[in-house]
Short mmCIF file of C-alpha atoms in Angstrom, two decimals:
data_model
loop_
_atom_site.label_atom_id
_atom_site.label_comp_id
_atom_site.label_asym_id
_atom_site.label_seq_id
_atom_site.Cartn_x
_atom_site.Cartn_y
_atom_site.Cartn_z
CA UNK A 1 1.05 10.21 19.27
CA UNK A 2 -0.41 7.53 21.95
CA UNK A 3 -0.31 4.68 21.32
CA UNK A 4 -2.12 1.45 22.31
CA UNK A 5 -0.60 0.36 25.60
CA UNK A 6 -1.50 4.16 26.97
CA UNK A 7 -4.50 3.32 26.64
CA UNK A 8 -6.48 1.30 29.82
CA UNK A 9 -9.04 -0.95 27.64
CA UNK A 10 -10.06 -3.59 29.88
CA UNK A 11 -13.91 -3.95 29.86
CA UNK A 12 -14.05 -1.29 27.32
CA UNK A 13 -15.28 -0.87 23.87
CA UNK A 14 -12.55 -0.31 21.37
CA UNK A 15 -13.47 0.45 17.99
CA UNK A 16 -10.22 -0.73 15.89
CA UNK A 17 -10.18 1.38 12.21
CA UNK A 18 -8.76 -1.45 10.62
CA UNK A 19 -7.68 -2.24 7.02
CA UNK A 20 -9.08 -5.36 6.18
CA UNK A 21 -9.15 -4.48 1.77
CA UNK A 22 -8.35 -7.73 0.80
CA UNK A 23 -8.32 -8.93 -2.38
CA UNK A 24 -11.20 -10.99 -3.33
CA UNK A 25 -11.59 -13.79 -6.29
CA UNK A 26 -16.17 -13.95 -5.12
CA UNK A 27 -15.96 -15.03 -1.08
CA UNK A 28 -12.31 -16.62 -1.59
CA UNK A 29 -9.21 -14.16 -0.06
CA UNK A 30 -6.35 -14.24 -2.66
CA UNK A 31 -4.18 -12.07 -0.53
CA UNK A 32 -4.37 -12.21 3.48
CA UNK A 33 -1.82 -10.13 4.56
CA UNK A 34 -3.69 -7.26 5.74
CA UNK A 35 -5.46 -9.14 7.54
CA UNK A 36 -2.39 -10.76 9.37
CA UNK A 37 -0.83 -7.88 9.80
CA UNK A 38 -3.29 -6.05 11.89
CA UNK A 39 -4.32 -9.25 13.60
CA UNK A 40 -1.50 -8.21 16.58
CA UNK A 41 -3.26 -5.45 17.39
CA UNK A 42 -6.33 -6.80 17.88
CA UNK A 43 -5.08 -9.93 19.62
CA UNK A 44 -3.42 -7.20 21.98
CA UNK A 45 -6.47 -5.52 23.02
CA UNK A 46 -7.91 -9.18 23.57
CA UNK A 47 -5.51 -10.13 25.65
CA UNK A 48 -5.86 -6.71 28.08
CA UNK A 49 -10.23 -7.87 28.24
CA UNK A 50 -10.78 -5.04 25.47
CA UNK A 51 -14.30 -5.87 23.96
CA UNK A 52 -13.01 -5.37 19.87
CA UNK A 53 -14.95 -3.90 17.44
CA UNK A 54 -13.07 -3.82 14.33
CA UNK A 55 -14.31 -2.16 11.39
CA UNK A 56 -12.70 -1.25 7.75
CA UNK A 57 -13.90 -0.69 4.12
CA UNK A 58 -13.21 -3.09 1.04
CA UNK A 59 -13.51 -1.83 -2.08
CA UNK A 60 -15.66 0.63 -3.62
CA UNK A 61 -19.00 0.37 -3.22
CA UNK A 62 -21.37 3.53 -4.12
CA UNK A 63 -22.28 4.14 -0.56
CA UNK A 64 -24.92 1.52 -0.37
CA UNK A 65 -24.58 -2.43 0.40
CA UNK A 66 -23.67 -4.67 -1.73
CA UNK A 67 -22.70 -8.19 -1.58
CA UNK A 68 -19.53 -7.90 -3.60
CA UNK A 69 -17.74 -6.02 -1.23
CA UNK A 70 -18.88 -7.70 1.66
CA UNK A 71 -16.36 -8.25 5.04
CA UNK A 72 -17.98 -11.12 5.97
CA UNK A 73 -14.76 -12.96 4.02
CA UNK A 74 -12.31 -11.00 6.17
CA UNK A 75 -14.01 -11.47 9.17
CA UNK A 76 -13.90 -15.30 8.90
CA UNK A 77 -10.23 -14.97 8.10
CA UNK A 78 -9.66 -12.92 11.12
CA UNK A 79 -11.60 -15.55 13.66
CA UNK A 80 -8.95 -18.45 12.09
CA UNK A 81 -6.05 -16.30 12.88
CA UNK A 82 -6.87 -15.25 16.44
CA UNK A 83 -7.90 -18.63 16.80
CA UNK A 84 -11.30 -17.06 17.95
CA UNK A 85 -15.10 -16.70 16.72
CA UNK A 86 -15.50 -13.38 15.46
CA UNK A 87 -18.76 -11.91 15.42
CA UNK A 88 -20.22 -10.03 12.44
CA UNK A 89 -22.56 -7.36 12.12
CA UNK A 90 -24.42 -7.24 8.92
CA UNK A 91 -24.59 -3.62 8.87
CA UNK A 92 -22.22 -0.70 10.28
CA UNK A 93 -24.88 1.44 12.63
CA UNK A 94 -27.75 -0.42 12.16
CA UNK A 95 -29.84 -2.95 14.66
CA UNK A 96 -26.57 -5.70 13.99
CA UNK A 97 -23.96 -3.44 14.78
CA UNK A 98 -25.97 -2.56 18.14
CA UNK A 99 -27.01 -5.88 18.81
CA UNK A 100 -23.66 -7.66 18.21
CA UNK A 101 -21.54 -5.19 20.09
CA UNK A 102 -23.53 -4.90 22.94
CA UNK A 103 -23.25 -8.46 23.33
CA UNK A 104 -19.66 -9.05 22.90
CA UNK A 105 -18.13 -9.94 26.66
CA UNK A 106 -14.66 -8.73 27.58
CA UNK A 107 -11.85 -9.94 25.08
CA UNK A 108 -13.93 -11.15 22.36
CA UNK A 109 -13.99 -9.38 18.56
CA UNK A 110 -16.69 -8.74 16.38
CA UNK A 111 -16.56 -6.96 12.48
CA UNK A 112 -18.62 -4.85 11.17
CA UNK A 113 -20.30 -4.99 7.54
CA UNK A 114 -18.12 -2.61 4.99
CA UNK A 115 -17.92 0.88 6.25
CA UNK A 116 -18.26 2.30 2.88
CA UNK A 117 -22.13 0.86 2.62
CA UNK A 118 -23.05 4.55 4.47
CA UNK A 119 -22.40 7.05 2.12
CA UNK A 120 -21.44 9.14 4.87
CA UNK A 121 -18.11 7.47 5.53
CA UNK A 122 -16.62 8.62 2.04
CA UNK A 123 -18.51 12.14 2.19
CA UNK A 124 -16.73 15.45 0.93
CA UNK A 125 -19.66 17.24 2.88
CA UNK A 126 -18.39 17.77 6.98
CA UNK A 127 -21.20 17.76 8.44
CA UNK A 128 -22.84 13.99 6.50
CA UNK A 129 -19.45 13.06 7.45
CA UNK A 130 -20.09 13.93 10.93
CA UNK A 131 -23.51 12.55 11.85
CA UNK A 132 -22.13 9.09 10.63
CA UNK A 133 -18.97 9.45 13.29
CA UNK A 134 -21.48 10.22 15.66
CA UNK A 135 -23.43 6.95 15.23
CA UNK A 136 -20.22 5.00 14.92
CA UNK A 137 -19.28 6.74 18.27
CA UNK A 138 -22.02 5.31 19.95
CA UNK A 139 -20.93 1.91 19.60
CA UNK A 140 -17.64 2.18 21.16
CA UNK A 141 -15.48 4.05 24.50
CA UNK A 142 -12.13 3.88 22.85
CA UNK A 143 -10.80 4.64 19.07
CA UNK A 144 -7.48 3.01 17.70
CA UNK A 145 -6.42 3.52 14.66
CA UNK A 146 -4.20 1.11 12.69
CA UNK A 147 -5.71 0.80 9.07
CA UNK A 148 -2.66 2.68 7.77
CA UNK A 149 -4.05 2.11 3.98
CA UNK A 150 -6.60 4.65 4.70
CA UNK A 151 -5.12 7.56 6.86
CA UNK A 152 -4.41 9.59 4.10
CA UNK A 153 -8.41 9.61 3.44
CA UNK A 154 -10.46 12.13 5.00
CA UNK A 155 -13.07 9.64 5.98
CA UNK A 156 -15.19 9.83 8.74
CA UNK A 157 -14.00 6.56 10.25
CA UNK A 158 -10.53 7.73 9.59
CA UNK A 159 -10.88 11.23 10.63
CA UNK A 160 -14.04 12.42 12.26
CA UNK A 161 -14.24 9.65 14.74
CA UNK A 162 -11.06 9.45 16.40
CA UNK A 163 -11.46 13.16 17.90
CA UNK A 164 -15.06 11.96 19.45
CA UNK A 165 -13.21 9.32 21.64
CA UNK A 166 -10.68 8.97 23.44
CA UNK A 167 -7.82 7.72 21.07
CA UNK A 168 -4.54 6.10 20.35
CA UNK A 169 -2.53 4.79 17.32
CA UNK A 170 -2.40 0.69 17.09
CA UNK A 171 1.08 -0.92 16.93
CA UNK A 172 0.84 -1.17 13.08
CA UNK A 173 0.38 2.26 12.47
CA UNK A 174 2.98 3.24 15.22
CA UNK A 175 5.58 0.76 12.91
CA UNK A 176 4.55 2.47 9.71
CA UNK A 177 5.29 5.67 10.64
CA UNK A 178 8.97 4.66 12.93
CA UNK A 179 9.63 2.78 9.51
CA UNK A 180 9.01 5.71 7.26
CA UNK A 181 10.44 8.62 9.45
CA UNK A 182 13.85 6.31 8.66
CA UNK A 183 13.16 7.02 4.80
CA UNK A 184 13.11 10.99 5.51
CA UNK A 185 14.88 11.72 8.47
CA UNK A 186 18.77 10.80 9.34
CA UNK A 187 18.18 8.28 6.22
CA UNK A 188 21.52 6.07 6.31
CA UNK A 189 23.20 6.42 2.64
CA UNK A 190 23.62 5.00 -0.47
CA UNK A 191 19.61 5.30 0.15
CA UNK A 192 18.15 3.53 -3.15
CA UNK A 193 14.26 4.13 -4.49
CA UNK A 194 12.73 1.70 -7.07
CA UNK A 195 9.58 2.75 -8.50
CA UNK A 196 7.64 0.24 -10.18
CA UNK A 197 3.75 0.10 -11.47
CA UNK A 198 1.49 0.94 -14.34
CA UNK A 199 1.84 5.16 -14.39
CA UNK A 200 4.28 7.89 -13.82
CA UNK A 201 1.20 10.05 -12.73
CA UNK A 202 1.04 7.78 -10.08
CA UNK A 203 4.74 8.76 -8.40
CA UNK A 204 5.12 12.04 -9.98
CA UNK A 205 4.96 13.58 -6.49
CA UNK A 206 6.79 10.78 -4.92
CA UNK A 207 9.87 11.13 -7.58
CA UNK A 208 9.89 15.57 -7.18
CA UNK A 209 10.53 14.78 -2.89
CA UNK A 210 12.77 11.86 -3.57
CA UNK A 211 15.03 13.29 -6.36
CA UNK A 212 15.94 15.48 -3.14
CA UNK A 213 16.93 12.45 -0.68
CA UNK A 214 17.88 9.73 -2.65
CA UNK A 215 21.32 8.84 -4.16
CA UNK A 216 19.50 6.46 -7.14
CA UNK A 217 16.34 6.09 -7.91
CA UNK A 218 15.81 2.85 -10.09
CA UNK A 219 12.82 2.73 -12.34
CA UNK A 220 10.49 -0.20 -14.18
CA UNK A 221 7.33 -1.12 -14.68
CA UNK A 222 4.66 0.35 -17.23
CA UNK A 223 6.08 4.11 -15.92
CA UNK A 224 9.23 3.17 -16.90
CA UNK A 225 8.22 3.75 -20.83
CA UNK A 226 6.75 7.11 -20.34
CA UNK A 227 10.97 7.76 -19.17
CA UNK A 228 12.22 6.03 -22.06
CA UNK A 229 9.91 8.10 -24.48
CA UNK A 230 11.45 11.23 -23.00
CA UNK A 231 14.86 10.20 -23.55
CA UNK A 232 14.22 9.39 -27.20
CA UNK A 233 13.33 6.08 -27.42
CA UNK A 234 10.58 3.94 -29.54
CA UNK A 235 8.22 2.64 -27.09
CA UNK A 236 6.00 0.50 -29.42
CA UNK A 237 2.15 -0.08 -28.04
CA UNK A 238 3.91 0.09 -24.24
CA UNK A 239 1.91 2.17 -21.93
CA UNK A 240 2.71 5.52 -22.03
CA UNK A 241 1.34 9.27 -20.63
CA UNK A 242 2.49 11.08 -23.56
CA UNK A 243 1.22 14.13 -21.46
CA UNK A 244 3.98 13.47 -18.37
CA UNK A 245 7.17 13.28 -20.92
CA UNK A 246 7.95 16.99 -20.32
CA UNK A 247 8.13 16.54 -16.30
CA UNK A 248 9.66 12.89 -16.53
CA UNK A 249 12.48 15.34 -18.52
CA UNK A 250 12.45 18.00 -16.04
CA UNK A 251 13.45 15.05 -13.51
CA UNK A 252 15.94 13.54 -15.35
CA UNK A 253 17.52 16.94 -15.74
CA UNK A 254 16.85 18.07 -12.17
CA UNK A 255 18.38 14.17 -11.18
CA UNK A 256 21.71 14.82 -13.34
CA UNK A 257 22.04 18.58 -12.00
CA UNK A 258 21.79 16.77 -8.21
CA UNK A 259 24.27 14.18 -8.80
CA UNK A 260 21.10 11.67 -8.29
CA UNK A 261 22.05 8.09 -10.23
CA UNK A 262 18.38 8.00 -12.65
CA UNK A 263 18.40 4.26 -13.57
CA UNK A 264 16.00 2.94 -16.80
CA UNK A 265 15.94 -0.24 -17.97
CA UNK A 266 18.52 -1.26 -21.10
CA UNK A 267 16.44 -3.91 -22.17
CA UNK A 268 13.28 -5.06 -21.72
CA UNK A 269 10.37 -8.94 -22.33
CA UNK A 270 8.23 -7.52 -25.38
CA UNK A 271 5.64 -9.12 -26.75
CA UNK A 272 2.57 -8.15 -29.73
CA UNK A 273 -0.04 -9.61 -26.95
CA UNK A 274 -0.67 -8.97 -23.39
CA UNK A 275 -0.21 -12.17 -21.32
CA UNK A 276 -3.20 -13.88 -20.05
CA UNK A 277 -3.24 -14.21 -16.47
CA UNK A 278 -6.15 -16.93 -15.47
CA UNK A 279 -4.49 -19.40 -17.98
CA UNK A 280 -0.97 -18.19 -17.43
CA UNK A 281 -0.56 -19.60 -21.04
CA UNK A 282 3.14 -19.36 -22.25
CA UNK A 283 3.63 -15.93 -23.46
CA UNK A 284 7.08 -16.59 -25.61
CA UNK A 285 8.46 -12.92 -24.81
CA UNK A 286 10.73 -11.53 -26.75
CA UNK A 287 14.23 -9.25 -25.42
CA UNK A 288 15.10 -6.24 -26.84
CA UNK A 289 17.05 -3.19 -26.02
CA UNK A 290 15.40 -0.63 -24.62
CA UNK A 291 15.90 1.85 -26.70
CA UNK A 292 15.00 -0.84 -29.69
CA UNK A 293 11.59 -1.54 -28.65
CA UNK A 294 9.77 -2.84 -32.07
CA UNK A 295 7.06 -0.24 -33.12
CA UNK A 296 4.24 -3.37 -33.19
CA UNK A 297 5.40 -4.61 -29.45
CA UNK A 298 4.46 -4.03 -25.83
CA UNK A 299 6.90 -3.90 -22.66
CA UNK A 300 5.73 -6.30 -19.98
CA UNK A 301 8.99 -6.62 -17.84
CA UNK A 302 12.47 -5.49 -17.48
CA UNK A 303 15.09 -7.83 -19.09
CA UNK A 304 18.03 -9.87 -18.17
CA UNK A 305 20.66 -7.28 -18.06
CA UNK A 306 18.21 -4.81 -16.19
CA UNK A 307 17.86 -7.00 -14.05
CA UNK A 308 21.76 -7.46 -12.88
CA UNK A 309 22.02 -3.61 -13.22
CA UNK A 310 18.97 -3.15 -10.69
CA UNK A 311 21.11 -5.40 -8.51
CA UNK A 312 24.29 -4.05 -8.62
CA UNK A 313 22.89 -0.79 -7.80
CA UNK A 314 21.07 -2.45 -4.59
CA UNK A 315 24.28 -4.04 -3.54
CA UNK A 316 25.87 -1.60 -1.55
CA UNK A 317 22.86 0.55 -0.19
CA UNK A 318 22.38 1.07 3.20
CA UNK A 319 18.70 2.20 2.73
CA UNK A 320 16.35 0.65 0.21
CA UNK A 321 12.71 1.91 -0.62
CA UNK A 322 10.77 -0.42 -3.12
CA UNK A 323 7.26 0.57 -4.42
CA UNK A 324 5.97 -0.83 -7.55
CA UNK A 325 6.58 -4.22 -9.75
CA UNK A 326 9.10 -4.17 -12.21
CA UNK A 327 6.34 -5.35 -14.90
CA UNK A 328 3.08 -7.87 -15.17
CA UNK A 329 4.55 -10.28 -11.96
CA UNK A 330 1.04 -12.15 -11.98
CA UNK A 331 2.25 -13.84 -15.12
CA UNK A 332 5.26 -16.02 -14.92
CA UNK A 333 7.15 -15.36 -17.90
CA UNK A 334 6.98 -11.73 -16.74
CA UNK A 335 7.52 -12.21 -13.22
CA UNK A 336 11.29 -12.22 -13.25
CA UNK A 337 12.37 -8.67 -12.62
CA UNK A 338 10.10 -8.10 -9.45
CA UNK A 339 11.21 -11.60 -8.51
CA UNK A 340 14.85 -10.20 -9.20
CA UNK A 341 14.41 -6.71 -7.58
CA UNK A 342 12.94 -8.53 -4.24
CA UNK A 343 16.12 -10.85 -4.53
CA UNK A 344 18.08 -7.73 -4.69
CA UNK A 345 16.96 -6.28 -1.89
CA UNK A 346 17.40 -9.56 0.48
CA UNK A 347 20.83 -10.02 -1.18
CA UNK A 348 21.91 -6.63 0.18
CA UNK A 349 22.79 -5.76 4.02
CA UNK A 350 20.17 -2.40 3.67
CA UNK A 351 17.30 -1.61 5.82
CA UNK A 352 14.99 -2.49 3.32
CA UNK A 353 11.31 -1.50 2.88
CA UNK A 354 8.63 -2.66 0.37
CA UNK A 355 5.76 -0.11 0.04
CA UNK A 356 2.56 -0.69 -2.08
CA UNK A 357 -0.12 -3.46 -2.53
CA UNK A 358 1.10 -4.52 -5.26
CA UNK A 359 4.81 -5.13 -4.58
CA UNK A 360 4.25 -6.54 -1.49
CA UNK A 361 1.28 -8.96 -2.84
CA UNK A 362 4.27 -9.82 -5.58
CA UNK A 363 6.51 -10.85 -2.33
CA UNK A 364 4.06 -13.02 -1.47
CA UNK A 365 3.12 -14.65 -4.64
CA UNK A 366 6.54 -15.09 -5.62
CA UNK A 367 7.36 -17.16 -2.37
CA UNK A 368 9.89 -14.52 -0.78
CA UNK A 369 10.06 -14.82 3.16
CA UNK A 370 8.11 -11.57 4.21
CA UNK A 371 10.17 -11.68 7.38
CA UNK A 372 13.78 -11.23 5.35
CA UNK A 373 12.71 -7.75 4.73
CA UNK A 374 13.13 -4.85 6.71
CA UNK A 375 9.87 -3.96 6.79
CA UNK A 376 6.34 -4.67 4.44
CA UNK A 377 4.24 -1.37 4.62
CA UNK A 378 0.69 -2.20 4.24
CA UNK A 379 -0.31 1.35 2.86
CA UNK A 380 0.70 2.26 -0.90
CA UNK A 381 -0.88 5.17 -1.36
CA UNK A 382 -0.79 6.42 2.21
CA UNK A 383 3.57 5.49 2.09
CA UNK A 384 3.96 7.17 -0.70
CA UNK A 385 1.79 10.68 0.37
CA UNK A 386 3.74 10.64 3.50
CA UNK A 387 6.96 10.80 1.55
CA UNK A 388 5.68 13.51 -0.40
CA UNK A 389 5.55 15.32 2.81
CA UNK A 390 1.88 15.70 2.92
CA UNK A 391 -0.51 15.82 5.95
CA UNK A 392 -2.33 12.75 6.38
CA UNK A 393 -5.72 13.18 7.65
CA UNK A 394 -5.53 9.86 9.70
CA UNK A 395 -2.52 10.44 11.24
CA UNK A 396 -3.56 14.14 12.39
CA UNK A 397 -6.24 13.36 13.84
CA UNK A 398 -4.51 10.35 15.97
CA UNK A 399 -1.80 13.29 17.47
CA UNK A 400 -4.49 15.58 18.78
#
């Protein structure tokens, strides 16, 4: 796979795939760190006199603008961190997008308006798919991809376009996938998983690969009830996928046959009421045993003793893989075990890597230095595909 600096982009147009899917509360970012974390890329190609065109999607829109999901937001953002006006198109291959790239001079940036406005972009028909590449092709010389939250799509900007032009992977994307070849290849042992987030469905895939790699896999979150269920145990109104107990007990068995450590929480914060997270009232959780979960009573967040388990077990790895909070971390009576996990992982001497929006938006919120950790993966779904061994459309298309 190329990668940026094989590429000779001075005076030319480089159409940067980024991912710019920030979180938005109306025009206000609540989360930046996309944005920041592709911003080296771009300031790269700056730097060499690349004329930038960056574009990305936010959201989902139904293939037609609307203000909601506008980039304008992430564009601003982007100008204040390369210290730089960045120019915005109002559309993607309309008369903006024409106009404003053909006017940008040699190392200045402009964005263009959500990609996902064109229904083409998100097409499962090839050739709609295609005739929007084509028009995005026209704009540019050069294709770089580094939106690594979308190569698992097959979207046109994510697919179709890079084998119209002349292409190469940005430095993000060329870090995501050095980062995650050291999670399946050569991995250096005790190699640790925690899997976090709403629903086992999510990282049933994930779980079948890993149960072959890892030496524990350590499990919270809202999935962790649908494990707890299997092995017996009174949930209460937790969430659950009654439907996914039979495989969570096929892993557990398949986990024990292995010699794999399977790790649920022993207790749990329960409370009658969900927490509520613009106020960020006091919730007054109660702690329970795990397997004593009251019948009237929700799981929000792994408990007190969970938490010292989860970081035992983190201690002496040499590898650590963390996608998924350990319960509802925008609240903070029930931030405590994703606050404890990430401690867990800076408290131990692994190569550490935190996959997923979410856990990596909890890093953030919860004031953990992002720099501590090994590496913050800007692509949860696309992470956890690529450990399931899958072919990512993005990242085929880049090694043509």
């Amino acid at each position: 796979m190329k990668t940026i600096d094989d590429l000779q982009v001075a005076g030319k147009r480089v159409f940067v795939r980024a991912d710019l899917n920030v979180p938005l509360d109306g025009t206000t970012i609540t989360d930046d760190g996309r944005i920041r974390a592709v911003a080296p890329t771009i300031a790269k190609l700056v730097e060499r006199g690349a004329k930038v065109i960056v574009a990305s999607h936010l959201g989902r829109p139904k293939g037609a603008p609307d203000p909601a999901f506008s980039l304008a937001p992430a564009a601003g953002r982007l100008g204040e961190i390369l210290g730089q006006t960045v120019a915005f198109a109002t559309d993607t291959v309309g008369e903006s997008a024409a106009s404003v790239t053909a006017a940008l001079a040699d190392g200045q940036v402009a964005v263009l308006e959500n990609l996902r406005f064109n229904a083409g972009e998100t097409s499962k028909d090839d050739a709609e798919r295609a005739a929007f590449a084509d028009r995005l092709a026209a704009l540019a010389d050069l294709y770089v991809g580094d939106g690594f939250g979308a190569v698992h799509r097959k979207h046109a900007s994510v697919y179709d376009l890079p084998r119209r032009l002349p292409h190469a992977a940005g430095d993000l994307i060329a870090t995501e996938v050095r980062v995650l070849k050291k999670l399946t290849e050569d991995v250096k042992r005790p190699y640790a998983v925690v899997l976090g987030g709403a629903k086992v469905s999510d990282k049933l895939a994930v779980i079948d690969q890993l149960i072959e790699k890892a030496d524990r896999i350590l499990v919270g979150g809202g999935m962790a009830y649908t494990f707890l269920k299997a092995k017996g145990h009174e949930v209460g109104i937790s969430l659950l996928q009654e439907d996914q107990v039979p495989v969570c007990l096929e892993y557990l068995a398949r986990a024990e046959k292995r010699g794999v450590e399977f790790v649920l929480p022993v207790d749990v914060l329960v409370s009658s009421e969900f927490p509520d997270l613009k106020t960020k009232a006091p919730a007054h959780p109660d702690v329970v045993a795990a397997d004593a979960i009251p019948a009237d009573k929700e799981g929000l967040d792994i408990g007190p003793k969970t938490r010292e388990l989860y970081a035992a077990k983190l201690a002496d790895a040499a590898t650590v893989f963390w996608n998924g909070p350990m319960g509802v971390f925008e609240h903070p009576d029930y931030a405590g075990g994703t606050a404890a996990v990430a401690k867990g992982l800076l408290d131990s001497d692994a190569f550490t890597v935190v996959g997923g929006g979410d856990s990596a938006a909890a890093v953030r919120l919860l004031g953990f230095d992002e720099n501590a950790f090994g590496h913050i993966s800007t692509g949860g779904g696309a992470s956890l595909e690529y450990l399931e061994g899958k072919t990512l459309p993005g990242l085929a298309a880049l090694e043509d």
